[in-house]
Amino acid sequence: MSPRIRSAFVPHDLKAPIRGAATGPLAGLSCVIKDMFDIIGERTGGGNPDWLAAQKPATRNAAVVQKLLDAGATITGKTICDEFFYSIAGVNAHYGTPVNPRAPGRLPGGSSSGSASATASDACDFAIGSDTGGSVRIPSSFCGLYGIRTTHGRVDLAGAMGMAESFDAVGWFANAPGVFQKIGPVLLGGTATAAEIRKLVILDDAFAECDPEVAEVINEALAAMSAELPASSHQRIAPDGLDTWREAFRVIQSREIWALYGDFVTRVKPQFGPGVAERFAAAAQVTENMAAKARVTQERARDRIRGIAQPGTLLVMPTSPAVAPLADAPLAVHESFRLRAIRMTCIAELSGLPQVSIPVATIGGCPIGLSFIGWAGGDEALLALAVKLSRYCGIAA
């Protein structure tokens, strides 16, 4: 295995592939798993060596892992993620930063960085990640991949480490649109809401967050796809500004991650990399009263977004406000990007709606993705749309 590909995987990787059922919809396909999902006989590390050391080997597979194996997929590795999934950069101070093979020298995006890196390196047919604050969508954009954040609650998270239960969702990456779509019927549960896509709403305030060249290439991509898409209108999704929503997301996320890991952090005092340590310190200061106020904002945002994203209507925006920052840029540059990105990613998070990113363009050789946010239970429609529009996607292998 080349150093480029090896960079995607944890030091405590699988000793051998785990083969799935001989037949099934995913038979013959290989996948890798973000190191937050339990695999029988393995310890789940969540990106942090101190957490890993405190864990016992799993006695059963996470629901996602078991469904993939039952469908015939072969699991070939466990991938690096940001510590406790508390970043969007893809940097891990302990295990190293996975290579972005489609934009060398730049961030892969996180927290599902290893899964994205492995997919873009052709080390697997598809990869499983999670998305709380953009952790599949941003790496999809940075690495030129098809990626989806599913409707909140539609994929079973049993046996997976949590981050913030109000927002946690499973997602996956693929290079090939057909493979990308095949994962849906295997993992998606709950209620699907079928509807013909009849309307697009261009989110002007999301476009305004982007670098001008990003907005330009995304608009060019939409123009090229116009024959395949319904009529569009323009709207600002956040009446009081996206920063209000971003802050509500931050407060709720902080309260919920501290509820999960605060005791461990206080007792063990684990070693954290830059950025993650500061975020945990800030999370410790968030009170339940602060979170309760933020949840009122979330409820209003959810009602607003879902009121527009009715069945048959898609919200359209760039996936990321910029191409991947340089990996060796100062931490302040990474943090600035993070704030800009979450202003955009929080739309799907607060509403619990699915969002697909497709690789449509490059800027200076760096990939950039186009996103469609669907209605609740509209995941299948988004996967089908990704396949339909794939002839306009020239990045993926």
mmCIF file of C-alpha atoms in Angstrom:
data_model
loop_
_atom_site.group_PDB
_atom_site.id
_atom_site.type_symbol
_atom_site.label_atom_id
_atom_site.label_comp_id
_atom_site.label_asym_id
_atom_site.label_seq_id
_atom_site.Cartn_x
_atom_site.Cartn_y
_atom_site.Cartn_z
ATOM 1 C CA MET A 1 0.000 0.000 0.000
ATOM 2 C CA SER A 2 1.422 3.376 -1.024
ATOM 3 C CA PRO A 3 2.111 6.055 1.625
ATOM 4 C CA ARG A 4 -0.618 8.180 0.031
ATOM 5 C CA ILE A 5 -3.227 5.467 0.560
ATOM 6 C CA ARG A 6 -1.795 4.356 3.920
ATOM 7 C CA SER A 7 -2.339 7.895 5.258
ATOM 8 C CA ALA A 8 -6.106 7.291 5.266
ATOM 9 C CA PHE A 9 -6.019 4.429 7.765
ATOM 10 C CA VAL A 10 -5.622 4.239 11.541
ATOM 11 C CA PRO A 11 -2.566 2.525 13.062
ATOM 12 C CA HIS A 12 -4.959 0.023 14.690
ATOM 13 C CA ASP A 13 -6.339 -1.002 11.311
ATOM 14 C CA LEU A 14 -7.955 -4.332 10.477
ATOM 15 C CA LYS A 15 -5.467 -7.184 10.220
ATOM 16 C CA ALA A 16 -7.423 -8.700 7.336
ATOM 17 C CA PRO A 17 -10.478 -7.806 5.234
ATOM 18 C CA ILE A 18 -13.879 -8.786 6.585
ATOM 19 C CA ARG A 19 -15.833 -10.473 3.831
ATOM 20 C CA GLY A 20 -19.560 -10.034 3.568
ATOM 21 C CA ALA A 21 -22.252 -12.358 2.269
ATOM 22 C CA ALA A 22 -21.505 -14.199 -0.961
ATOM 23 C CA THR A 23 -24.504 -12.619 -2.646
ATOM 24 C CA GLY A 24 -26.320 -9.327 -2.235
ATOM 25 C CA PRO A 25 -26.620 -5.878 -3.792
ATOM 26 C CA LEU A 26 -23.104 -4.903 -2.671
ATOM 27 C CA ALA A 27 -21.369 -8.209 -3.438
ATOM 28 C CA GLY A 28 -17.964 -7.623 -4.998
ATOM 29 C CA LEU A 29 -17.658 -4.086 -3.631
ATOM 30 C CA SER A 30 -15.086 -2.997 -1.052
ATOM 31 C CA CYS A 31 -15.648 -0.351 1.587
ATOM 32 C CA VAL A 32 -13.823 1.301 4.462
ATOM 33 C CA ILE A 33 -15.308 2.437 7.757
ATOM 34 C CA LYS A 34 -14.726 5.610 9.759
ATOM 35 C CA ASP A 35 -13.205 4.744 13.142
ATOM 36 C CA MET A 36 -16.391 5.525 15.038
ATOM 37 C CA PHE A 37 -18.405 2.422 14.085
ATOM 38 C CA ASP A 38 -17.973 -0.761 16.103
ATOM 39 C CA ILE A 39 -16.505 -3.797 14.353
ATOM 40 C CA ILE A 40 -16.502 -7.128 16.195
ATOM 41 C CA GLY A 41 -13.169 -7.786 17.883
ATOM 42 C CA GLU A 42 -11.851 -4.276 17.225
ATOM 43 C CA ARG A 43 -11.573 -1.224 19.456
ATOM 44 C CA THR A 44 -13.244 1.957 18.283
ATOM 45 C CA GLY A 45 -10.965 4.974 18.627
ATOM 46 C CA GLY A 46 -12.863 8.093 17.586
ATOM 47 C CA GLY A 47 -9.619 9.720 16.468
ATOM 48 C CA ASN A 48 -8.044 9.889 19.931
ATOM 49 C CA PRO A 49 -5.439 7.431 21.316
ATOM 50 C CA ASP A 50 -6.491 7.988 24.935
ATOM 51 C CA TRP A 51 -10.090 7.089 24.112
ATOM 52 C CA LEU A 52 -8.901 4.068 22.132
ATOM 53 C CA ALA A 53 -6.811 2.850 25.085
ATOM 54 C CA ALA A 54 -9.865 2.967 27.354
ATOM 55 C CA GLN A 55 -12.034 0.827 25.068
ATOM 56 C CA LYS A 56 -12.600 -2.916 24.968
ATOM 57 C CA PRO A 57 -12.978 -4.791 21.681
ATOM 58 C CA ALA A 58 -16.514 -4.578 20.339
ATOM 59 C CA THR A 59 -18.690 -7.634 20.888
ATOM 60 C CA ARG A 60 -21.004 -6.878 17.982
ATOM 61 C CA ASN A 61 -20.959 -4.890 14.776
ATOM 62 C CA ALA A 62 -22.530 -1.472 14.488
ATOM 63 C CA ALA A 63 -25.852 -1.621 12.651
ATOM 64 C CA VAL A 64 -24.337 0.055 9.590
ATOM 65 C CA VAL A 65 -21.436 -2.398 9.471
ATOM 66 C CA GLN A 66 -23.728 -5.422 9.791
ATOM 67 C CA LYS A 67 -26.047 -4.209 7.040
ATOM 68 C CA LEU A 68 -23.119 -3.692 4.669
ATOM 69 C CA LEU A 69 -21.745 -7.169 5.362
ATOM 70 C CA ASP A 70 -25.176 -8.751 4.978
ATOM 71 C CA ALA A 71 -25.482 -6.994 1.605
ATOM 72 C CA GLY A 72 -22.210 -8.542 0.429
ATOM 73 C CA ALA A 73 -19.702 -5.730 0.884
ATOM 74 C CA THR A 74 -16.150 -6.508 1.987
ATOM 75 C CA ILE A 75 -14.772 -4.181 4.667
ATOM 76 C CA THR A 76 -11.084 -3.552 4.072
ATOM 77 C CA GLY A 77 -10.101 -0.971 6.671
ATOM 78 C CA LYS A 78 -10.774 1.528 9.450
ATOM 79 C CA THR A 79 -10.145 5.152 8.549
ATOM 80 C CA ILE A 80 -8.741 8.159 10.382
ATOM 81 C CA CYS A 81 -11.106 10.863 11.606
ATOM 82 C CA ASP A 82 -10.756 14.126 13.499
ATOM 83 C CA GLU A 83 -10.680 13.688 17.284
ATOM 84 C CA PHE A 84 -14.204 13.058 18.563
ATOM 85 C CA PHE A 85 -15.343 14.341 15.133
ATOM 86 C CA TYR A 86 -14.905 17.897 16.439
ATOM 87 C CA SER A 87 -13.460 19.532 13.330
ATOM 88 C CA ILE A 88 -14.145 20.089 9.676
ATOM 89 C CA ALA A 89 -10.507 20.200 8.543
ATOM 90 C CA GLY A 90 -9.546 16.530 8.531
ATOM 91 C CA VAL A 91 -6.399 17.060 10.598
ATOM 92 C CA ASN A 92 -5.405 14.533 13.257
ATOM 93 C CA ALA A 93 -2.460 15.519 15.460
ATOM 94 C CA HIS A 94 -1.875 11.905 16.574
ATOM 95 C CA TYR A 95 -2.258 9.856 13.415
ATOM 96 C CA GLY A 96 -1.474 12.449 10.768
ATOM 97 C CA THR A 97 -3.621 14.169 8.187
ATOM 98 C CA PRO A 98 -4.892 11.915 5.387
ATOM 99 C CA VAL A 99 -3.706 12.961 1.948
ATOM 100 C CA ASN A 100 -6.092 14.740 -0.379
ATOM 101 C CA PRO A 101 -5.116 12.982 -3.609
ATOM 102 C CA ARG A 102 -7.156 15.327 -5.781
ATOM 103 C CA ALA A 103 -5.641 18.500 -4.295
ATOM 104 C CA PRO A 104 -2.156 17.555 -3.042
ATOM 105 C CA GLY A 105 -0.903 19.689 -0.185
ATOM 106 C CA ARG A 106 -4.414 20.719 0.800
ATOM 107 C CA LEU A 107 -6.804 19.576 3.522
ATOM 108 C CA PRO A 108 -8.970 16.523 2.840
ATOM 109 C CA GLY A 109 -11.808 17.900 4.973
ATOM 110 C CA GLY A 110 -13.198 16.276 8.089
ATOM 111 C CA SER A 111 -14.133 14.750 10.252
ATOM 112 C CA SER A 112 -14.552 11.826 7.824
ATOM 113 C CA SER A 113 -11.164 12.645 6.300
ATOM 114 C CA GLY A 114 -9.755 9.135 6.058
ATOM 115 C CA SER A 115 -12.871 7.784 4.383
ATOM 116 C CA ALA A 116 -12.779 10.548 1.777
ATOM 117 C CA SER A 117 -9.034 10.143 1.216
ATOM 118 C CA ALA A 118 -9.324 6.376 0.755
ATOM 119 C CA THR A 119 -12.137 6.780 -1.769
ATOM 120 C CA ALA A 120 -10.350 9.462 -3.762
ATOM 121 C CA SER A 121 -7.210 7.285 -3.746
ATOM 122 C CA ASP A 122 -9.189 4.368 -5.243
ATOM 123 C CA ALA A 123 -8.447 2.247 -2.175
ATOM 124 C CA CYS A 124 -12.125 1.219 -1.983
ATOM 125 C CA ASP A 125 -15.341 1.341 -3.953
ATOM 126 C CA PHE A 126 -17.127 3.377 -1.293
ATOM 127 C CA ALA A 127 -16.568 4.609 2.244
ATOM 128 C CA ILE A 128 -18.735 5.191 5.293
ATOM 129 C CA GLY A 129 -18.556 8.398 7.288
ATOM 130 C CA SER A 130 -20.755 10.468 9.543
ATOM 131 C CA ASP A 131 -21.944 14.035 9.229
ATOM 132 C CA THR A 132 -22.801 16.215 12.207
ATOM 133 C CA GLY A 133 -21.526 19.591 11.034
ATOM 134 C CA GLY A 134 -20.422 18.913 7.458
ATOM 135 C CA SER A 135 -18.191 15.897 7.997
ATOM 136 C CA VAL A 136 -19.170 14.140 4.762
ATOM 137 C CA ARG A 137 -20.199 17.117 2.671
ATOM 138 C CA ILE A 138 -17.024 19.175 3.070
ATOM 139 C CA PRO A 139 -14.642 16.241 2.347
ATOM 140 C CA SER A 140 -16.802 15.402 -0.686
ATOM 141 C CA SER A 141 -16.236 18.878 -2.049
ATOM 142 C CA PHE A 142 -12.519 18.991 -1.206
ATOM 143 C CA CYS A 143 -11.770 15.540 -2.665
ATOM 144 C CA GLY A 144 -14.031 15.605 -5.721
ATOM 145 C CA LEU A 145 -16.423 12.862 -4.583
ATOM 146 C CA TYR A 146 -20.095 12.024 -4.515
ATOM 147 C CA GLY A 147 -21.219 12.321 -0.894
ATOM 148 C CA ILE A 148 -24.449 12.368 1.073
ATOM 149 C CA ARG A 149 -25.640 13.394 4.509
ATOM 150 C CA THR A 150 -28.835 11.420 5.057
ATOM 151 C CA THR A 151 -32.104 12.577 6.600
ATOM 152 C CA HIS A 152 -31.593 12.773 10.360
ATOM 153 C CA GLY A 153 -32.706 9.479 11.881
ATOM 154 C CA ARG A 154 -33.029 7.452 8.673
ATOM 155 C CA VAL A 155 -29.844 5.402 9.155
ATOM 156 C CA ASP A 156 -29.452 3.377 12.339
ATOM 157 C CA LEU A 157 -26.600 4.713 14.489
ATOM 158 C CA ALA A 158 -26.580 1.798 16.949
ATOM 159 C CA GLY A 159 -22.996 0.829 17.706
ATOM 160 C CA ALA A 160 -21.570 4.152 16.552
ATOM 161 C CA MET A 161 -19.904 6.789 18.701
ATOM 162 C CA GLY A 162 -22.076 9.873 19.012
ATOM 163 C CA MET A 163 -21.137 13.511 18.686
ATOM 164 C CA ALA A 164 -24.294 15.607 18.970
ATOM 165 C CA GLU A 165 -27.463 13.543 18.801
ATOM 166 C CA SER A 166 -29.586 16.408 17.504
ATOM 167 C CA PHE A 167 -27.515 16.463 14.311
ATOM 168 C CA ASP A 168 -25.624 13.159 13.928
ATOM 169 C CA ALA A 169 -26.280 11.432 10.602
ATOM 170 C CA VAL A 170 -24.609 8.680 8.591
ATOM 171 C CA GLY A 171 -23.218 9.436 5.161
ATOM 172 C CA TRP A 172 -21.042 7.862 2.501
ATOM 173 C CA PHE A 173 -18.649 8.626 -0.359
ATOM 174 C CA ALA A 174 -18.092 7.097 -3.787
ATOM 175 C CA ASN A 175 -16.324 7.887 -7.032
ATOM 176 C CA ALA A 176 -18.859 6.138 -9.248
ATOM 177 C CA PRO A 177 -22.437 7.459 -9.195
ATOM 178 C CA GLY A 178 -23.926 3.994 -9.696
ATOM 179 C CA VAL A 179 -22.122 2.617 -6.654
ATOM 180 C CA PHE A 180 -23.060 5.757 -4.730
ATOM 181 C CA GLN A 181 -26.759 5.092 -5.357
ATOM 182 C CA LYS A 182 -26.528 1.373 -4.486
ATOM 183 C CA ILE A 183 -25.734 2.105 -0.836
ATOM 184 C CA GLY A 184 -29.071 3.833 -0.253
ATOM 185 C CA PRO A 185 -31.405 0.806 -0.250
ATOM 186 C CA VAL A 186 -29.005 -1.046 2.072
ATOM 187 C CA LEU A 187 -28.693 1.602 4.785
ATOM 188 C CA LEU A 188 -31.736 3.852 4.547
ATOM 189 C CA GLY A 189 -34.538 2.914 6.916
ATOM 190 C CA GLY A 190 -37.606 4.712 8.145
ATOM 191 C CA THR A 191 -39.981 6.359 5.727
ATOM 192 C CA ALA A 192 -39.029 7.424 2.229
ATOM 193 C CA THR A 193 -41.061 10.252 0.741
ATOM 194 C CA ALA A 194 -41.214 9.894 -3.020
ATOM 195 C CA ALA A 195 -41.866 12.991 -5.103
ATOM 196 C CA GLU A 196 -40.979 14.275 -8.548
ATOM 197 C CA ILE A 197 -38.480 17.125 -8.438
ATOM 198 C CA ARG A 198 -40.396 20.110 -9.761
ATOM 199 C CA LYS A 199 -38.701 23.154 -8.271
ATOM 200 C CA LEU A 200 -35.265 24.466 -7.342
ATOM 201 C CA VAL A 201 -34.641 27.255 -4.861
ATOM 202 C CA ILE A 202 -31.245 28.943 -5.208
ATOM 203 C CA LEU A 203 -30.057 30.027 -1.751
ATOM 204 C CA ASP A 204 -28.648 33.493 -2.313
ATOM 205 C CA ASP A 205 -27.331 33.900 1.232
ATOM 206 C CA ALA A 206 -25.360 30.642 0.948
ATOM 207 C CA PHE A 207 -23.850 31.803 -2.354
ATOM 208 C CA ALA A 208 -22.932 35.097 -0.681
ATOM 209 C CA GLU A 209 -20.739 33.201 1.807
ATOM 210 C CA CYS A 210 -18.595 31.825 -0.999
ATOM 211 C CA ASP A 211 -15.466 33.046 -2.682
ATOM 212 C CA PRO A 212 -16.531 34.770 -5.941
ATOM 213 C CA GLU A 213 -14.841 32.135 -8.104
ATOM 214 C CA VAL A 214 -16.749 29.370 -6.299
ATOM 215 C CA ALA A 215 -20.084 31.062 -6.895
ATOM 216 C CA GLU A 216 -19.133 31.590 -10.528
ATOM 217 C CA VAL A 217 -18.259 27.972 -11.313
ATOM 218 C CA ILE A 218 -21.312 26.658 -9.480
ATOM 219 C CA ASN A 219 -23.565 28.973 -11.465
ATOM 220 C CA GLU A 220 -21.854 27.787 -14.654
ATOM 221 C CA ALA A 221 -22.478 24.181 -13.646
ATOM 222 C CA LEU A 222 -26.151 24.885 -12.989
ATOM 223 C CA ALA A 223 -26.462 26.564 -16.383
ATOM 224 C CA ALA A 224 -24.900 23.526 -18.065
ATOM 225 C CA MET A 225 -27.372 21.251 -16.260
ATOM 226 C CA SER A 226 -30.408 23.397 -16.995
ATOM 227 C CA ALA A 227 -31.939 20.940 -19.453
ATOM 228 C CA GLU A 228 -31.977 18.281 -16.723
ATOM 229 C CA LEU A 229 -33.346 20.511 -13.957
ATOM 230 C CA PRO A 230 -36.700 22.199 -13.296
ATOM 231 C CA ALA A 231 -37.222 25.937 -13.141
ATOM 232 C CA SER A 232 -35.494 27.773 -10.321
ATOM 233 C CA SER A 233 -36.174 30.738 -8.099
ATOM 234 C CA HIS A 234 -33.965 32.682 -5.694
ATOM 235 C CA GLN A 235 -34.423 33.137 -1.966
ATOM 236 C CA ARG A 236 -32.523 33.977 1.207
ATOM 237 C CA ILE A 237 -33.079 31.032 3.487
ATOM 238 C CA ALA A 238 -32.115 32.697 6.804
ATOM 239 C CA PRO A 239 -34.163 35.864 7.471
ATOM 240 C CA ASP A 240 -31.918 36.955 10.369
ATOM 241 C CA GLY A 241 -28.662 35.874 8.780
ATOM 242 C CA LEU A 242 -26.831 32.556 8.707
ATOM 243 C CA ASP A 243 -24.663 33.527 11.671
ATOM 244 C CA THR A 244 -27.688 33.289 13.958
ATOM 245 C CA TRP A 245 -28.250 29.720 12.834
ATOM 246 C CA ARG A 246 -24.551 28.852 12.981
ATOM 247 C CA GLU A 247 -24.367 30.006 16.589
ATOM 248 C CA ALA A 248 -27.437 27.978 17.561
ATOM 249 C CA PHE A 249 -25.842 24.917 16.009
ATOM 250 C CA ARG A 250 -22.564 25.581 17.852
ATOM 251 C CA VAL A 251 -24.226 25.909 21.241
ATOM 252 C CA ILE A 252 -26.362 22.765 20.888
ATOM 253 C CA GLN A 253 -23.453 20.772 19.496
ATOM 254 C CA SER A 254 -21.212 21.931 22.346
ATOM 255 C CA ARG A 255 -23.738 21.023 25.010
ATOM 256 C CA GLU A 256 -24.376 17.592 23.541
ATOM 257 C CA ILE A 257 -20.757 16.590 22.941
ATOM 258 C CA TRP A 258 -19.858 17.631 26.482
ATOM 259 C CA ALA A 259 -22.738 15.513 27.807
ATOM 260 C CA LEU A 260 -21.231 12.508 26.003
ATOM 261 C CA TYR A 261 -17.525 12.999 26.664
ATOM 262 C CA GLY A 262 -17.186 15.656 29.357
ATOM 263 C CA ASP A 263 -16.711 13.144 32.142
ATOM 264 C CA PHE A 264 -13.996 11.334 30.173
ATOM 265 C CA VAL A 265 -12.244 14.605 29.362
ATOM 266 C CA THR A 266 -12.367 15.721 33.000
ATOM 267 C CA ARG A 267 -11.134 12.404 34.429
ATOM 268 C CA VAL A 268 -8.586 11.293 31.860
ATOM 269 C CA LYS A 269 -7.408 14.667 30.556
ATOM 270 C CA PRO A 270 -6.697 13.238 27.103
ATOM 271 C CA GLN A 271 -4.131 14.812 24.842
ATOM 272 C CA PHE A 272 -5.887 16.859 22.161
ATOM 273 C CA GLY A 273 -4.512 18.433 19.037
ATOM 274 C CA PRO A 274 -4.789 22.175 18.320
ATOM 275 C CA GLY A 275 -8.327 23.427 17.800
ATOM 276 C CA VAL A 276 -10.020 20.398 19.352
ATOM 277 C CA ALA A 277 -8.690 21.233 22.825
ATOM 278 C CA GLU A 278 -10.037 24.764 22.554
ATOM 279 C CA ARG A 279 -13.443 23.583 21.350
ATOM 280 C CA PHE A 280 -13.805 21.150 24.254
ATOM 281 C CA ALA A 281 -12.807 23.899 26.686
ATOM 282 C CA ALA A 282 -15.505 26.137 25.214
ATOM 283 C CA ALA A 283 -18.059 23.310 25.262
ATOM 284 C CA ALA A 284 -17.531 22.885 29.006
ATOM 285 C CA GLN A 285 -18.835 26.421 29.504
ATOM 286 C CA VAL A 286 -22.140 25.944 27.661
ATOM 287 C CA THR A 287 -25.045 25.699 30.106
ATOM 288 C CA GLU A 288 -28.381 23.955 29.645
ATOM 289 C CA ASN A 289 -30.083 27.352 29.691
ATOM 290 C CA MET A 290 -27.902 28.474 26.772
ATOM 291 C CA ALA A 291 -28.721 25.259 24.919
ATOM 292 C CA ALA A 292 -32.450 25.653 25.566
ATOM 293 C CA LYS A 293 -32.428 29.111 23.976
ATOM 294 C CA ALA A 294 -30.465 27.759 21.019
ATOM 295 C CA ARG A 295 -33.035 24.990 20.557
ATOM 296 C CA VAL A 296 -35.777 27.607 20.188
ATOM 297 C CA THR A 297 -33.752 29.105 17.351
ATOM 298 C CA GLN A 298 -33.308 25.629 15.885
ATOM 299 C CA GLU A 299 -37.041 24.955 15.950
ATOM 300 C CA ARG A 300 -37.728 28.208 14.120
ATOM 301 C CA ALA A 301 -35.012 27.444 11.584
ATOM 302 C CA ARG A 302 -36.336 23.928 11.075
ATOM 303 C CA ASP A 303 -39.849 25.217 10.450
ATOM 304 C CA ARG A 304 -38.554 27.838 8.026
ATOM 305 C CA ILE A 305 -36.345 25.444 6.041
ATOM 306 C CA ARG A 306 -38.817 22.579 5.916
ATOM 307 C CA GLY A 307 -41.563 24.998 4.959
ATOM 308 C CA ILE A 308 -39.612 25.773 1.793
ATOM 309 C CA ALA A 309 -38.123 22.312 1.154
ATOM 310 C CA GLN A 310 -41.448 20.603 0.615
ATOM 311 C CA PRO A 311 -41.537 17.283 -1.280
ATOM 312 C CA GLY A 312 -40.555 18.018 -4.870
ATOM 313 C CA THR A 313 -38.484 21.101 -4.001
ATOM 314 C CA LEU A 314 -34.696 21.185 -3.713
ATOM 315 C CA LEU A 315 -32.516 23.865 -2.157
ATOM 316 C CA VAL A 316 -29.364 24.574 -4.163
ATOM 317 C CA MET A 317 -26.004 25.889 -2.966
ATOM 318 C CA PRO A 318 -22.263 25.329 -3.254
ATOM 319 C CA THR A 319 -21.144 22.582 -0.868
ATOM 320 C CA SER A 320 -18.192 24.606 0.435
ATOM 321 C CA PRO A 321 -17.467 28.334 0.476
ATOM 322 C CA ALA A 322 -13.952 27.740 -0.884
ATOM 323 C CA VAL A 323 -11.599 25.099 -2.199
ATOM 324 C CA ALA A 324 -9.609 23.133 0.350
ATOM 325 C CA PRO A 325 -7.191 25.326 2.346
ATOM 326 C CA LEU A 326 -3.514 24.451 2.285
ATOM 327 C CA ALA A 327 -2.750 21.762 4.849
ATOM 328 C CA ASP A 328 0.170 23.735 6.285
ATOM 329 C CA ALA A 329 -1.750 27.011 6.568
ATOM 330 C CA PRO A 330 -1.853 28.568 10.054
ATOM 331 C CA LEU A 331 -4.527 27.275 12.416
ATOM 332 C CA ALA A 332 -6.250 30.673 12.189
ATOM 333 C CA VAL A 333 -6.812 30.086 8.461
ATOM 334 C CA HIS A 334 -8.381 26.690 9.131
ATOM 335 C CA GLU A 335 -10.583 28.170 11.869
ATOM 336 C CA SER A 336 -11.715 31.011 9.618
ATOM 337 C CA PHE A 337 -12.723 28.508 6.966
ATOM 338 C CA ARG A 338 -14.554 26.438 9.579
ATOM 339 C CA LEU A 339 -16.745 29.386 10.603
ATOM 340 C CA ARG A 340 -17.618 30.167 6.982
ATOM 341 C CA ALA A 341 -18.377 26.548 6.181
ATOM 342 C CA ILE A 342 -20.671 25.990 9.148
ATOM 343 C CA ARG A 343 -22.761 29.005 8.165
ATOM 344 C CA MET A 344 -23.622 26.934 5.093
ATOM 345 C CA THR A 345 -23.662 23.392 6.457
ATOM 346 C CA CYS A 346 -25.949 24.300 9.381
ATOM 347 C CA ILE A 347 -28.921 24.612 7.024
ATOM 348 C CA ALA A 348 -29.229 20.834 6.646
ATOM 349 C CA GLU A 349 -28.177 20.179 10.235
ATOM 350 C CA LEU A 350 -30.773 22.380 11.915
ATOM 351 C CA SER A 351 -33.534 21.117 9.629
ATOM 352 C CA GLY A 352 -32.499 17.450 9.672
ATOM 353 C CA LEU A 353 -32.786 17.314 5.882
ATOM 354 C CA PRO A 354 -30.658 15.242 3.491
ATOM 355 C CA GLN A 355 -27.994 16.894 1.354
ATOM 356 C CA VAL A 356 -26.029 15.475 -1.560
ATOM 357 C CA SER A 357 -22.770 16.881 -2.930
ATOM 358 C CA ILE A 358 -21.654 16.147 -6.478
ATOM 359 C CA PRO A 359 -18.234 16.988 -7.967
ATOM 360 C CA VAL A 360 -18.808 19.483 -10.759
ATOM 361 C CA ALA A 361 -15.768 21.709 -11.159
ATOM 362 C CA THR A 362 -12.195 22.548 -10.279
ATOM 363 C CA ILE A 363 -10.646 25.882 -9.425
ATOM 364 C CA GLY A 364 -6.895 26.010 -9.912
ATOM 365 C CA GLY A 365 -6.911 22.214 -9.993
ATOM 366 C CA CYS A 366 -8.857 21.929 -6.710
ATOM 367 C CA PRO A 367 -12.300 20.257 -6.686
ATOM 368 C CA ILE A 368 -15.485 22.026 -5.675
ATOM 369 C CA GLY A 369 -18.908 20.474 -5.130
ATOM 370 C CA LEU A 370 -22.493 21.444 -5.894
ATOM 371 C CA SER A 371 -25.118 20.622 -3.257
ATOM 372 C CA PHE A 372 -28.800 19.880 -3.321
ATOM 373 C CA ILE A 373 -30.764 19.777 -0.049
ATOM 374 C CA GLY A 374 -33.871 17.635 -0.299
ATOM 375 C CA TRP A 375 -37.025 17.179 1.707
ATOM 376 C CA ALA A 376 -37.363 14.870 4.719
ATOM 377 C CA GLY A 377 -37.198 11.309 3.411
ATOM 378 C CA GLY A 378 -36.046 12.524 -0.005
ATOM 379 C CA ASP A 379 -32.667 10.775 0.151
ATOM 380 C CA GLU A 380 -33.517 8.389 -2.683
ATOM 381 C CA ALA A 381 -34.459 11.301 -4.940
ATOM 382 C CA LEU A 382 -31.099 12.951 -4.241
ATOM 383 C CA LEU A 383 -29.188 9.751 -5.026
ATOM 384 C CA ALA A 384 -31.095 9.363 -8.283
ATOM 385 C CA LEU A 385 -30.416 12.995 -9.161
ATOM 386 C CA ALA A 386 -26.682 12.476 -8.596
ATOM 387 C CA VAL A 387 -26.736 9.664 -11.148
ATOM 388 C CA LYS A 388 -28.789 11.730 -13.581
ATOM 389 C CA LEU A 389 -26.356 14.646 -13.389
ATOM 390 C CA SER A 390 -23.212 12.528 -13.385
ATOM 391 C CA ARG A 391 -22.411 13.246 -17.029
ATOM 392 C CA TYR A 392 -21.706 16.828 -15.965
ATOM 393 C CA CYS A 393 -19.317 15.673 -13.237
ATOM 394 C CA GLY A 394 -15.854 15.430 -14.716
ATOM 395 C CA ILE A 395 -13.741 15.168 -11.558
ATOM 396 C CA ALA A 396 -14.374 11.711 -10.215
ATOM 397 C CA ALA A 397 -12.457 8.738 -11.589
#
